[in-house]
Amino acid sequence: MSELSSVMSPTDVIAVAKRLILAGQTDPARRLLLDIADEAEDPVEVTFLLASIAVAEKRFDDAIDLYRDILTDQPGLTRVRLELPRTLFLNEEYEASEHHFRLVLATEPKGPVATNIRKFLDAIWDRRTFRYTFAFAVAPDSNINVAPEDERVDLFGLPFTLDGDAQKTSGVGIVASGGIEYLPRLSDRAKLQTNLYVRHSQYSGDTFDDTFVSLNSGPAFHWSRTTLIIQATGYYRWFGHSAYNRSIGGRATLQHDLSRKWRLNTTLAYEHVNYFDNNSLDGPVYSLYASATYGLTSRSFLRMFSAFRYERAKALSLRNWETRLGVGYYQELPWGIIAYLQPEVTYNP
């Protein structure tokens, strides 16, 4: 094959390699492409063909790396955008596959392509049975305990002097979190979705260490463009290595693809919270979260959201509303850089 590549132009070699790929002769096709890779007029085409060979040979990790290399330099290539999530799907990387398929849908591809993407999205939901996440960070915080910096505060018209632990405290901590989701099948359209999440923040000394563990479980139903999840929820929290509070409740989440560009997500939740050291804070908490995601291009989207939370504490003076509004912008840039900017405002009347 090296002799063939030495007497033919790179363009002709690529044409021969394509015919070999179609004939299932991937090994000689790969060797030909590697021989002329540095001389080809369009190196992206060579890389794309090498990725196609890797898929045919079930070397999915290699193919994914090659597709990502192309998109690092040219993030707007729609054909590569389609092949990447398909290969991620074959490699059982369903979370990443869904993300990239939805970006492609935002370009409003022709009918057959969009229909095929929908089939992949349904298959992703059907096949996904387990996933996990893990994060680790060093987190400087100027106000670990979310406290005022004043030494004295007025409560009900009376002055009180705060001790050191109740005043604003800064520090650098280590934050680790992880989650597991398990989705065994109940029927053709239903699964049992169980989520376990753990988060721990560690600071110098034990005073402000924070550990949070939550468990949610319930049925999830899926139709072509709609997913409904109904779960019982609960959490337990330790602060300073002492039991702080716990809750039990429920939530319902509705996700719906309004069109190829628009996706809606709404969560309604109720929980009853009990505090171990301050019963006046005990009571129900009601919350509503709604977001709309609009696909701009195959590498960007806009997300608008609103969130409302009402704590009906036992003590009237501690009952409160919180409203959050925000807009997020996601953009994939050259050189493999991903940017996400999300300004938001919070209002506590």
Tab-separated table of C-alpha atoms in Angstrom:
chain	number	residue	atom	x	y	z
A	1	MET	CA	0.000	0.000	0.000
A	2	SER	CA	2.903	2.378	0.670
A	3	GLU	CA	3.961	1.931	-2.979
A	4	LEU	CA	0.455	2.873	-4.103
A	5	SER	CA	0.432	6.057	-2.037
A	6	SER	CA	3.817	7.042	-3.476
A	7	VAL	CA	2.631	6.986	-7.103
A	8	MET	CA	-0.840	8.477	-6.615
A	9	SER	CA	-1.909	11.936	-5.541
A	10	PRO	CA	-3.339	12.313	-2.017
A	11	THR	CA	-6.771	12.997	-3.535
A	12	ASP	CA	-6.669	9.727	-5.498
A	13	VAL	CA	-5.447	7.833	-2.438
A	14	ILE	CA	-8.389	9.154	-0.428
A	15	ALA	CA	-10.772	7.991	-3.166
A	16	VAL	CA	-9.223	4.500	-3.071
A	17	ALA	CA	-9.424	4.465	0.745
A	18	LYS	CA	-13.133	5.309	0.600
A	19	ARG	CA	-13.777	2.366	-1.733
A	20	LEU	CA	-11.813	0.061	0.569
A	21	ILE	CA	-13.847	1.247	3.566
A	22	LEU	CA	-17.103	0.535	1.723
A	23	ALA	CA	-15.762	-2.930	0.884
A	24	GLY	CA	-14.978	-3.572	4.544
A	25	GLN	CA	-11.192	-3.563	4.018
A	26	THR	CA	-10.454	-1.141	6.823
A	27	ASP	CA	-6.863	-2.157	7.558
A	28	PRO	CA	-5.399	-1.303	4.120
A	29	ALA	CA	-7.579	1.823	3.994
A	30	ARG	CA	-6.156	2.997	7.310
A	31	ARG	CA	-2.568	2.415	6.189
A	32	LEU	CA	-3.173	4.377	2.987
A	33	LEU	CA	-4.670	7.313	4.875
A	34	LEU	CA	-1.841	7.389	7.397
A	35	ASP	CA	0.695	7.445	4.546
A	36	ILE	CA	-0.749	10.631	3.029
A	37	ALA	CA	-2.101	12.311	6.183
A	38	ASP	CA	0.571	15.032	6.161
A	39	GLU	CA	0.166	15.753	2.434
A	40	ALA	CA	-3.628	15.836	2.093
A	41	GLU	CA	-5.246	19.099	1.019
A	42	ASP	CA	-8.053	18.508	3.533
A	43	PRO	CA	-6.638	16.919	6.705
A	44	VAL	CA	-10.105	17.019	8.284
A	45	GLU	CA	-11.376	14.566	5.658
A	46	VAL	CA	-8.508	12.187	6.431
A	47	THR	CA	-9.180	12.381	10.168
A	48	PHE	CA	-12.901	11.833	9.570
A	49	LEU	CA	-12.220	8.728	7.473
A	50	LEU	CA	-9.819	7.384	10.109
A	51	ALA	CA	-12.564	7.885	12.690
A	52	SER	CA	-15.036	6.047	10.439
A	53	ILE	CA	-12.574	3.151	10.211
A	54	ALA	CA	-12.233	3.105	14.002
A	55	VAL	CA	-16.030	2.869	14.343
A	56	ALA	CA	-16.170	0.019	11.818
A	57	GLU	CA	-13.485	-1.803	13.826
A	58	LYS	CA	-15.376	-1.098	17.082
A	59	ARG	CA	-12.513	1.036	18.423
A	60	PHE	CA	-15.021	3.552	19.716
A	61	ASP	CA	-12.676	5.369	22.114
A	62	ASP	CA	-10.248	6.066	19.253
A	63	ALA	CA	-13.074	7.263	17.017
A	64	ILE	CA	-14.426	9.593	19.714
A	65	ASP	CA	-10.974	11.123	20.197
A	66	LEU	CA	-10.643	11.725	16.450
A	67	TYR	CA	-14.093	13.318	16.155
A	68	ARG	CA	-13.325	15.547	19.134
A	69	ASP	CA	-10.014	16.560	17.529
A	70	ILE	CA	-11.920	17.733	14.459
A	71	LEU	CA	-14.491	19.659	16.501
A	72	THR	CA	-11.753	21.265	18.585
A	73	ASP	CA	-10.583	23.123	15.473
A	74	GLN	CA	-13.887	23.331	13.579
A	75	PRO	CA	-16.811	23.071	16.045
A	76	GLY	CA	-19.419	23.872	13.413
A	77	LEU	CA	-19.110	20.745	11.223
A	78	THR	CA	-22.604	19.219	11.340
A	79	ARG	CA	-21.632	15.823	9.883
A	80	VAL	CA	-19.053	15.327	12.615
A	81	ARG	CA	-21.590	16.590	15.147
A	82	LEU	CA	-23.858	13.719	14.076
A	83	GLU	CA	-21.192	11.030	14.079
A	84	LEU	CA	-19.818	11.946	17.513
A	85	PRO	CA	-23.055	11.296	19.483
A	86	ARG	CA	-23.737	8.160	17.441
A	87	THR	CA	-20.306	6.810	18.396
A	88	LEU	CA	-20.772	7.875	22.010
A	89	PHE	CA	-24.026	5.899	21.971
A	90	LEU	CA	-22.261	2.812	20.611
A	91	ASN	CA	-19.674	3.245	23.381
A	92	GLU	CA	-22.500	3.406	25.961
A	93	GLU	CA	-21.671	6.994	26.944
A	94	TYR	CA	-25.330	7.917	26.978
A	95	GLU	CA	-25.162	11.215	28.887
A	96	ALA	CA	-22.662	12.754	26.453
A	97	SER	CA	-24.474	11.234	23.480
A	98	GLU	CA	-27.783	12.856	24.462
A	99	HIS	CA	-26.087	16.230	24.989
A	100	HIS	CA	-24.596	16.263	21.483
A	101	PHE	CA	-27.730	14.903	19.785
A	102	ARG	CA	-29.756	17.755	21.297
A	103	LEU	CA	-27.232	20.294	20.040
A	104	VAL	CA	-27.656	18.895	16.530
A	105	LEU	CA	-31.467	19.053	16.832
A	106	ALA	CA	-31.147	22.806	17.383
A	107	THR	CA	-29.954	23.175	13.779
A	108	GLU	CA	-33.373	21.856	12.666
A	109	PRO	CA	-32.035	19.077	10.428
A	110	LYS	CA	-34.139	17.602	7.640
A	111	GLY	CA	-37.013	15.291	8.542
A	112	PRO	CA	-35.283	11.879	8.259
A	113	VAL	CA	-32.254	13.081	10.231
A	114	ALA	CA	-34.428	14.546	12.992
A	115	THR	CA	-36.505	11.355	13.123
A	116	ASN	CA	-33.351	9.284	13.457
A	117	ILE	CA	-32.082	11.507	16.281
A	118	ARG	CA	-35.411	11.073	18.095
A	119	LYS	CA	-34.996	7.312	17.825
A	120	PHE	CA	-31.537	7.565	19.367
A	121	LEU	CA	-32.872	9.742	22.214
A	122	ASP	CA	-35.595	7.176	22.929
A	123	ALA	CA	-33.010	4.389	22.821
A	124	ILE	CA	-30.780	6.301	25.255
A	125	TRP	CA	-33.619	6.510	27.774
A	126	ASP	CA	-34.411	2.851	27.175
A	127	ARG	CA	-30.832	1.638	27.684
A	128	ARG	CA	-29.702	3.883	30.519
A	129	THR	CA	-29.794	1.892	33.767
A	130	PHE	CA	-26.916	3.313	35.798
A	131	ARG	CA	-24.857	6.466	35.945
A	132	TYR	CA	-22.631	8.204	38.423
A	133	THR	CA	-20.973	11.560	38.978
A	134	PHE	CA	-18.021	12.698	41.061
A	135	ALA	CA	-16.530	16.124	41.670
A	136	PHE	CA	-13.646	17.415	43.760
A	137	ALA	CA	-12.623	21.021	44.295
A	138	VAL	CA	-10.606	23.373	46.444
A	139	ALA	CA	-13.060	26.106	47.386
A	140	PRO	CA	-12.073	29.461	48.893
A	141	ASP	CA	-15.125	31.001	50.582
A	142	SER	CA	-15.354	34.504	52.016
A	143	ASN	CA	-18.411	33.586	54.112
A	144	ILE	CA	-18.415	29.897	55.037
A	145	ASN	CA	-21.247	30.131	57.548
A	146	VAL	CA	-23.407	32.656	55.594
A	147	ALA	CA	-23.316	35.064	58.528
A	148	PRO	CA	-23.123	38.853	59.007
A	149	GLU	CA	-19.771	40.507	59.614
A	150	ASP	CA	-21.185	42.844	62.267
A	151	GLU	CA	-20.387	42.051	65.881
A	152	ARG	CA	-23.846	43.212	66.954
A	153	VAL	CA	-27.297	42.736	65.414
A	154	ASP	CA	-30.769	43.958	66.352
A	155	LEU	CA	-33.511	41.363	66.787
A	156	PHE	CA	-37.045	42.524	67.569
A	157	GLY	CA	-35.598	45.923	68.449
A	158	LEU	CA	-33.115	44.541	70.969
A	159	PRO	CA	-29.300	44.523	70.508
A	160	PHE	CA	-27.440	41.209	70.606
A	161	THR	CA	-23.679	40.621	70.477
A	162	LEU	CA	-22.640	37.711	68.237
A	163	ASP	CA	-20.002	35.232	69.287
A	164	GLY	CA	-17.175	34.345	66.899
A	165	ASP	CA	-18.904	31.343	65.298
A	166	ALA	CA	-21.966	33.432	64.440
A	167	GLN	CA	-19.977	36.114	62.619
A	168	LYS	CA	-18.799	36.053	59.024
A	169	THR	CA	-15.912	33.605	58.653
A	170	SER	CA	-13.709	33.020	55.609
A	171	GLY	CA	-11.576	30.027	54.727
A	172	VAL	CA	-10.376	27.596	52.100
A	173	GLY	CA	-12.020	24.215	52.045
A	174	ILE	CA	-12.008	20.940	50.188
A	175	VAL	CA	-15.325	19.997	48.626
A	176	ALA	CA	-16.091	16.498	47.348
A	177	SER	CA	-19.402	15.277	45.972
A	178	GLY	CA	-20.719	12.222	44.215
A	179	GLY	CA	-23.964	10.740	43.016
A	180	ILE	CA	-25.354	7.426	41.811
A	181	GLU	CA	-28.506	6.881	39.774
A	182	TYR	CA	-30.062	3.450	39.220
A	183	LEU	CA	-32.965	2.893	36.809
A	184	PRO	CA	-34.243	-0.711	36.674
A	185	ARG	CA	-37.118	-1.284	34.250
A	186	LEU	CA	-40.712	-1.578	35.467
A	187	SER	CA	-42.441	-1.754	32.056
A	188	ASP	CA	-41.936	-0.652	28.447
A	189	ARG	CA	-42.424	3.002	29.376
A	190	ALA	CA	-41.571	3.035	33.078
A	191	LYS	CA	-38.489	2.678	35.262
A	192	LEU	CA	-37.788	2.976	38.974
A	193	GLN	CA	-35.435	5.957	39.302
A	194	THR	CA	-33.344	6.045	42.486
A	195	ASN	CA	-30.779	8.777	43.178
A	196	LEU	CA	-28.226	8.841	45.989
A	197	TYR	CA	-26.167	12.023	46.406
A	198	VAL	CA	-23.420	12.861	48.923
A	199	ARG	CA	-21.601	16.181	49.383
A	200	HIS	CA	-18.968	17.039	51.995
A	201	SER	CA	-17.130	20.312	52.659
A	202	GLN	CA	-14.054	20.185	54.897
A	203	TYR	CA	-12.510	23.312	56.404
A	204	SER	CA	-9.738	23.921	58.909
A	205	GLY	CA	-11.046	22.630	62.220
A	206	ASP	CA	-14.443	20.980	62.560
A	207	THR	CA	-16.682	23.981	63.193
A	208	PHE	CA	-17.845	24.568	59.617
A	209	ASP	CA	-17.549	21.089	58.089
A	210	ASP	CA	-20.744	20.318	56.189
A	211	THR	CA	-22.037	16.894	55.106
A	212	PHE	CA	-25.221	16.376	53.087
A	213	VAL	CA	-26.754	13.032	52.046
A	214	SER	CA	-29.956	12.735	49.995
A	215	LEU	CA	-31.963	9.803	48.650
A	216	ASN	CA	-34.793	10.058	46.101
A	217	SER	CA	-36.758	7.192	44.585
A	218	GLY	CA	-39.874	6.725	42.472
A	219	PRO	CA	-41.261	5.827	39.042
A	220	ALA	CA	-40.175	7.562	35.839
A	221	PHE	CA	-42.388	7.425	32.729
A	222	HIS	CA	-41.190	8.195	29.215
A	223	TRP	CA	-43.005	8.949	25.992
A	224	SER	CA	-41.479	10.133	22.730
A	225	ARG	CA	-41.002	13.772	23.777
A	226	THR	CA	-42.081	13.730	27.411
A	227	THR	CA	-40.646	12.343	30.646
A	228	LEU	CA	-42.490	12.396	33.990
A	229	ILE	CA	-40.641	11.533	37.223
A	230	ILE	CA	-42.424	11.180	40.589
A	231	GLN	CA	-40.185	10.536	43.600
A	232	ALA	CA	-40.224	10.346	47.364
A	233	THR	CA	-37.353	12.459	48.688
A	234	GLY	CA	-35.344	12.769	51.856
A	235	TYR	CA	-32.065	14.132	53.145
A	236	TYR	CA	-29.937	14.268	56.285
A	237	ARG	CA	-27.401	17.000	57.018
A	238	TRP	CA	-24.578	17.321	59.514
A	239	PHE	CA	-22.893	20.661	60.263
A	240	GLY	CA	-19.751	20.801	62.361
A	241	HIS	CA	-20.014	17.004	62.698
A	242	SER	CA	-23.317	17.368	64.568
A	243	ALA	CA	-26.751	16.477	63.227
A	244	TYR	CA	-28.223	19.692	61.786
A	245	ASN	CA	-31.504	18.886	60.030
A	246	ARG	CA	-33.402	16.267	58.033
A	247	SER	CA	-36.335	16.194	55.655
A	248	ILE	CA	-38.827	13.905	53.991
A	249	GLY	CA	-41.118	14.782	51.110
A	250	GLY	CA	-41.784	14.302	47.430
A	251	ARG	CA	-41.330	15.914	44.046
A	252	ALA	CA	-42.599	15.658	40.486
A	253	THR	CA	-40.529	16.586	37.425
A	254	LEU	CA	-41.912	17.069	33.919
A	255	GLN	CA	-39.561	17.325	30.924
A	256	HIS	CA	-40.981	18.033	27.477
A	257	ASP	CA	-39.480	18.707	24.048
A	258	LEU	CA	-41.743	21.439	22.722
A	259	SER	CA	-39.907	21.491	19.380
A	260	ARG	CA	-36.460	20.746	18.010
A	261	LYS	CA	-35.153	23.957	19.543
A	262	TRP	CA	-37.232	24.297	22.723
A	263	ARG	CA	-37.071	22.023	25.785
A	264	LEU	CA	-39.071	22.636	28.963
A	265	ASN	CA	-38.309	21.373	32.463
A	266	THR	CA	-40.522	21.862	35.531
A	267	THR	CA	-40.108	20.508	39.066
A	268	LEU	CA	-42.639	20.873	41.882
A	269	ALA	CA	-41.474	19.751	45.334
A	270	TYR	CA	-42.656	19.521	48.926
A	271	GLU	CA	-40.593	18.585	51.961
A	272	HIS	CA	-41.042	18.728	55.707
A	273	VAL	CA	-37.833	19.818	57.423
A	274	ASN	CA	-36.912	19.173	61.051
A	275	TYR	CA	-34.022	20.958	62.779
A	276	PHE	CA	-32.375	19.204	65.703
A	277	ASP	CA	-31.340	22.294	67.703
A	278	ASN	CA	-33.981	24.851	66.739
A	279	ASN	CA	-37.573	23.623	66.488
A	280	SER	CA	-38.792	27.098	65.552
A	281	LEU	CA	-37.356	26.466	62.065
A	282	ASP	CA	-39.311	23.221	61.602
A	283	GLY	CA	-41.993	23.147	58.945
A	284	PRO	CA	-42.885	22.464	55.319
A	285	VAL	CA	-40.916	23.845	52.383
A	286	TYR	CA	-42.606	24.320	48.988
A	287	SER	CA	-40.586	24.892	45.826
A	288	LEU	CA	-41.119	25.293	42.105
A	289	TYR	CA	-38.432	25.314	39.422
A	290	ALA	CA	-39.081	25.951	35.725
A	291	SER	CA	-36.631	26.298	32.856
A	292	ALA	CA	-36.764	26.646	29.092
A	293	THR	CA	-33.759	25.723	26.955
A	294	TYR	CA	-33.492	27.124	23.435
A	295	GLY	CA	-30.961	25.635	21.030
A	296	LEU	CA	-29.209	28.378	19.095
A	297	THR	CA	-26.728	26.410	16.978
A	298	SER	CA	-25.029	23.020	16.978
A	299	ARG	CA	-22.659	24.368	19.620
A	300	SER	CA	-24.652	26.842	21.703
A	301	PHE	CA	-27.879	27.162	23.652
A	302	LEU	CA	-29.711	29.634	25.874
A	303	ARG	CA	-31.419	28.621	29.126
A	304	MET	CA	-33.908	30.755	31.053
A	305	PHE	CA	-35.090	29.691	34.486
A	306	SER	CA	-37.135	30.780	37.472
A	307	ALA	CA	-37.296	29.242	40.942
A	308	PHE	CA	-39.615	29.926	43.858
A	309	ARG	CA	-39.222	28.624	47.410
A	310	TYR	CA	-41.390	29.165	50.483
A	311	GLU	CA	-40.321	28.051	53.965
A	312	ARG	CA	-43.274	27.892	56.342
A	313	ALA	CA	-41.332	27.696	59.590
A	314	LYS	CA	-43.075	27.161	62.929
A	315	ALA	CA	-42.016	30.654	64.022
A	316	LEU	CA	-43.896	33.307	62.044
A	317	SER	CA	-40.881	35.622	61.995
A	318	LEU	CA	-38.764	32.962	60.263
A	319	ARG	CA	-41.153	32.225	57.395
A	320	ASN	CA	-39.765	33.462	54.091
A	321	TRP	CA	-40.092	33.568	50.314
A	322	GLU	CA	-37.207	33.350	47.865
A	323	THR	CA	-37.399	34.052	44.143
A	324	ARG	CA	-34.568	33.397	41.694
A	325	LEU	CA	-34.462	34.406	38.036
A	326	GLY	CA	-31.609	33.745	35.651
A	327	VAL	CA	-30.379	33.249	32.114
A	328	GLY	CA	-27.575	30.899	31.088
A	329	TYR	CA	-25.579	30.862	27.844
A	330	TYR	CA	-23.602	27.810	26.669
A	331	GLN	CA	-21.015	28.070	23.894
A	332	GLU	CA	-18.453	25.626	22.526
A	333	LEU	CA	-15.368	27.490	21.321
A	334	PRO	CA	-12.340	26.436	19.249
A	335	TRP	CA	-9.439	24.618	20.926
A	336	GLY	CA	-11.829	22.496	22.999
A	337	ILE	CA	-12.926	25.363	25.256
A	338	ILE	CA	-16.494	25.301	26.622
A	339	ALA	CA	-17.965	28.450	28.167
A	340	TYR	CA	-21.129	28.718	30.254
A	341	LEU	CA	-22.226	32.056	31.698
A	342	GLN	CA	-25.254	32.291	34.007
A	343	PRO	CA	-26.117	35.587	35.704
A	344	GLU	CA	-29.056	35.432	38.111
A	345	VAL	CA	-30.875	37.558	40.655
A	346	THR	CA	-32.309	36.461	44.001
A	347	TYR	CA	-35.124	38.298	45.761
A	348	ASN	CA	-36.106	37.774	49.402
A	349	PRO	CA	-39.029	40.052	50.346
